[in-house]
Short mmCIF file of C-alpha atoms in Angstrom, two decimals:
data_model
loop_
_atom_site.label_atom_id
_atom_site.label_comp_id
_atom_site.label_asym_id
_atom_site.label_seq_id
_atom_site.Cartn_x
_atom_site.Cartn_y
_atom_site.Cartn_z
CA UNK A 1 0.00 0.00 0.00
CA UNK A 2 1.42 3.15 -0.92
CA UNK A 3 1.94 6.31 1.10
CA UNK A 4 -0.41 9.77 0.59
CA UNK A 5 2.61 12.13 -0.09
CA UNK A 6 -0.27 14.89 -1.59
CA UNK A 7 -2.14 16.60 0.46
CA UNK A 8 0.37 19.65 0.55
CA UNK A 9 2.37 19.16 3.88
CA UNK A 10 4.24 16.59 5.77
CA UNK A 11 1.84 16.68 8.98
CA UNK A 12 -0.79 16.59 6.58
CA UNK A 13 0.23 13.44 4.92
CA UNK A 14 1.12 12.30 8.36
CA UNK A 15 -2.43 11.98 8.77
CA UNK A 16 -3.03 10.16 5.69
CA UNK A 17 -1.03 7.26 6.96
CA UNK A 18 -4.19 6.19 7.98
CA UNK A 19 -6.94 6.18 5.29
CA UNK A 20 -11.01 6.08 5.20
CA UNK A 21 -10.03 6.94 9.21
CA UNK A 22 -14.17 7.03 9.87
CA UNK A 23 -15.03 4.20 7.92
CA UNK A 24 -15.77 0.46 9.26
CA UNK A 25 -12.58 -0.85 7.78
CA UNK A 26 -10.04 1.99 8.20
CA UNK A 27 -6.79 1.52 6.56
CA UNK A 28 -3.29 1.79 8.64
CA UNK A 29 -0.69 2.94 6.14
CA UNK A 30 2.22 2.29 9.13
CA UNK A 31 1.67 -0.74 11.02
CA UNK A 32 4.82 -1.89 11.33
CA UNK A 33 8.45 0.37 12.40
CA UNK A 34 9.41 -0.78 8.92
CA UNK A 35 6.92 1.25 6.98
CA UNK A 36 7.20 4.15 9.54
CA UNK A 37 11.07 4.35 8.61
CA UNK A 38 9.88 3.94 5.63
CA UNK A 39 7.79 6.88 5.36
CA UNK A 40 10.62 8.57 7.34
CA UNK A 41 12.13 8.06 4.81
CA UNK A 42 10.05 9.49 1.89
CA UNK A 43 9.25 12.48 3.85
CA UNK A 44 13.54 13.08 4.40
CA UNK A 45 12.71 13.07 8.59
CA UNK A 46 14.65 9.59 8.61
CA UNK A 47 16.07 9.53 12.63
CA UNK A 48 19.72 8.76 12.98
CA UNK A 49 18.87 6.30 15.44
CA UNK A 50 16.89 3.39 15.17
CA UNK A 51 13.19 3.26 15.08
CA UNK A 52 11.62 1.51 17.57
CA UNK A 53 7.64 0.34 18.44
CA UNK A 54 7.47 3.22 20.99
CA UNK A 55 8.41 5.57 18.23
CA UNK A 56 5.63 4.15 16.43
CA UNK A 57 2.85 4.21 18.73
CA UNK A 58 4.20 8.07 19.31
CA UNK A 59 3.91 8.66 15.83
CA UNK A 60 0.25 7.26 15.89
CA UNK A 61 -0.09 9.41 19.31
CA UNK A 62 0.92 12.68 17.35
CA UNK A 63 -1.34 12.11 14.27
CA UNK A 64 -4.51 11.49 16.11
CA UNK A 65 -4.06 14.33 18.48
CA UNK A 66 -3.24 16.43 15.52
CA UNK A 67 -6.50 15.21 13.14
CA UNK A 68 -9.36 16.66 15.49
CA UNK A 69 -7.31 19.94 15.80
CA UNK A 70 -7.11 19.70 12.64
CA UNK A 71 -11.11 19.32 11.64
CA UNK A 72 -12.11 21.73 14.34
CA UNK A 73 -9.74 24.44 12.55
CA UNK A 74 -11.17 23.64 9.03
CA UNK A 75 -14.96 23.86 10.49
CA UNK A 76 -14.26 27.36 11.75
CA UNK A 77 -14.69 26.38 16.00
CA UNK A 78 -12.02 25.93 18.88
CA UNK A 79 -9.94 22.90 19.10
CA UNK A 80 -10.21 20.15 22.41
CA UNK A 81 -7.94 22.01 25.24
CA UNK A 82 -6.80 18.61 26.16
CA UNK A 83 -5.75 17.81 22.38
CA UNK A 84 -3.56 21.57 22.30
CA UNK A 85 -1.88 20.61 25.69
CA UNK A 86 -1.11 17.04 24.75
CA UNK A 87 -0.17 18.56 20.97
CA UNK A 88 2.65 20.89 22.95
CA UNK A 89 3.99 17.77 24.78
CA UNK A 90 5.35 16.95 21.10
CA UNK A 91 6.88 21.15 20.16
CA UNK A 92 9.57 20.27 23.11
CA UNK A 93 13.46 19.17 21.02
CA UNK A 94 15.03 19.40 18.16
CA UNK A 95 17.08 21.80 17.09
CA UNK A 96 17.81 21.53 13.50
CA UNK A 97 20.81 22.54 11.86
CA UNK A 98 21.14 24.19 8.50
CA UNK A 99 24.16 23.80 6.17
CA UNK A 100 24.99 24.80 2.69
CA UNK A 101 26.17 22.34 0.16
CA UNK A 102 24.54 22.50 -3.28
CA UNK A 103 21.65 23.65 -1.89
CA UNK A 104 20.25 24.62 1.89
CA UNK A 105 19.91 21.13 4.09
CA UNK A 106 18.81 20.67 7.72
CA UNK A 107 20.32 18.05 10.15
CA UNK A 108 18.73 14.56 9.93
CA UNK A 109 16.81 14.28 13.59
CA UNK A 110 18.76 12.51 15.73
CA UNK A 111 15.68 10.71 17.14
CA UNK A 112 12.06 10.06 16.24
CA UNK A 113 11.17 12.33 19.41
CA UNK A 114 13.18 15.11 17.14
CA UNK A 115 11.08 14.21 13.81
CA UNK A 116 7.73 13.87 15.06
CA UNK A 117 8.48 17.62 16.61
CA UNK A 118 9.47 18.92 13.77
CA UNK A 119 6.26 17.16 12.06
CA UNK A 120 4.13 19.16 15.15
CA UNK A 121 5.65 22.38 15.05
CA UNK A 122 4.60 22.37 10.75
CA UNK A 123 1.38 21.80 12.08
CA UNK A 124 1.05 24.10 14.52
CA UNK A 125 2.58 26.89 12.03
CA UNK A 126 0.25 26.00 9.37
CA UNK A 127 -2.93 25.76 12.20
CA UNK A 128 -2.06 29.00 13.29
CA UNK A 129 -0.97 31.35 10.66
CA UNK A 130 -2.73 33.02 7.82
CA UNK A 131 -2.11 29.64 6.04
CA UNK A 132 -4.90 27.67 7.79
CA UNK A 133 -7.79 29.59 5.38
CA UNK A 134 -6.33 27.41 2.40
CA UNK A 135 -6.95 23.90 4.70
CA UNK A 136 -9.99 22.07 3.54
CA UNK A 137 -11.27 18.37 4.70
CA UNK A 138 -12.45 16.03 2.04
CA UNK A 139 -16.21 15.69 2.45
CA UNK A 140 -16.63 12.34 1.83
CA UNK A 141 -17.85 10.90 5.16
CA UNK A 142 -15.46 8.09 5.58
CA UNK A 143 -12.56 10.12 4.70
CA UNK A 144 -12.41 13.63 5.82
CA UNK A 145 -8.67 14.00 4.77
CA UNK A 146 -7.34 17.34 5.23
CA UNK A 147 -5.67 18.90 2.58
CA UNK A 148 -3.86 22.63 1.48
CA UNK A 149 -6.08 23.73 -1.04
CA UNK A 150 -4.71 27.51 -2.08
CA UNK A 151 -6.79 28.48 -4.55
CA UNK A 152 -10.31 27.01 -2.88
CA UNK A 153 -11.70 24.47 -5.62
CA UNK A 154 -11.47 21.67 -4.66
CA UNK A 155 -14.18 19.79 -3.77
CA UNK A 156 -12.10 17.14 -2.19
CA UNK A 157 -9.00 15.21 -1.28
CA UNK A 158 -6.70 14.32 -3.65
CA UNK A 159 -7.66 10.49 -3.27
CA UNK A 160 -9.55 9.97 -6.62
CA UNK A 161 -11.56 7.68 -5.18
CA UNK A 162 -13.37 10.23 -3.35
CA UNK A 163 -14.00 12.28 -6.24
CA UNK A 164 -15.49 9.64 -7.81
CA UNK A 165 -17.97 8.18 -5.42
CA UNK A 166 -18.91 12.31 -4.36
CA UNK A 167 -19.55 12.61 -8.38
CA UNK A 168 -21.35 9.13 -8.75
CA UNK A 169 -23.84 10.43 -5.72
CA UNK A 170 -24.58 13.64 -7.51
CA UNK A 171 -25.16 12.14 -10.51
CA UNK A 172 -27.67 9.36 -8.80
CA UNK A 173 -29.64 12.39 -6.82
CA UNK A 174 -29.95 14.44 -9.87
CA UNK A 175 -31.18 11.32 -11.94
CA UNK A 176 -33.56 10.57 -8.78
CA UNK A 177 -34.35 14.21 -9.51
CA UNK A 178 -35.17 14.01 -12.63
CA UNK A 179 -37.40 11.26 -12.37
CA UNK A 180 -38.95 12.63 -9.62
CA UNK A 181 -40.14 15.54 -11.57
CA UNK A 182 -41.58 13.56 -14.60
CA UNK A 183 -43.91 11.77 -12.07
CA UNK A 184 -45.29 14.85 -11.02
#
């Protein structure tokens, strides 16, 4: 199963390591350490030391605190209180360090602890700067990924597979619709 490396941010695709998350059969994208180094990996926040379980379950801690905080910012009310102070918990560490080769790099986190607070502190940036307005959540009942959406069109994530079942209901109701009206 592939990663979600679209939704326009790292914290956001953090959250799309677990898919359909409100559905009956939700879909974990990072069961194992391997596929969280993994996505370490692809997402260049790779830990000089070792992964471990714990890591993982933090990892799993960090992106369900941050997906309600998330949701209650794109519907416009106040976040759970509990879910800010337990979000802080993960802004303490890291200290990157920037160097110039070829281009501008950052240190590699030295722990997991160091990339998932880098991971929070994008989040918290993006939750509470002028960058939030262009954060929308995919409507689709099962899904409601959140996703950057700058210029305010889309409809939803960019999983096609919402698209298509959102467009397949409109297309039923307006059919229903239609028939509806000729039996009048």
């Amino acid at each position: 199963m592939e990663f979600r490396l679209d939704l326009g941010a790292t914290w956001l695709n953090l959250l799309a390591t677990r898919g359909t998350h409100f559905g009956e059969n939700p879909v974990e994208r990072m069961p194992t350490v391997e596929r969280f180094t993994e996505w370490l990996d692809l997402v260049e926040l790779r830990p000089v030391r070792r992964v471990t379980s714990a890591d993982l379950t933090r990892a799993w801690e960090l992106r369900e605190i941050l997906r309600p905080i998330a949701l209650a910012t794109v519907d416009g009310v106040p976040p759970d209180a509990a879910a800010v102070e337990a979000l802080a918990t993960f802004l303490e560490g890291d200290s990157a360090v920037l160097t110039v080769t070829d281009r501008l790099e950052r240190s590699r986190p030295r722990t997991t602890e160091d990339a998932l607070s880098r991971i929070a502190r994008q989040a918290v940036d993006q939750l509470t700067g002028p960058e939030r307005v262009f954060l929308s959540a995919c409507p689709e009942h099962d899904c409601r990924g959140v996703f950057t959406d700058p210029t305010g069109r889309r409809r939803w994530c960019p999983n096609p597979t919402c698209a298509i079942r959102g467009r397949v209901r409109a297309h039923r109701a307006r059919k229903q619709a239609e028939t509806a009206g000729q039996a009048d």
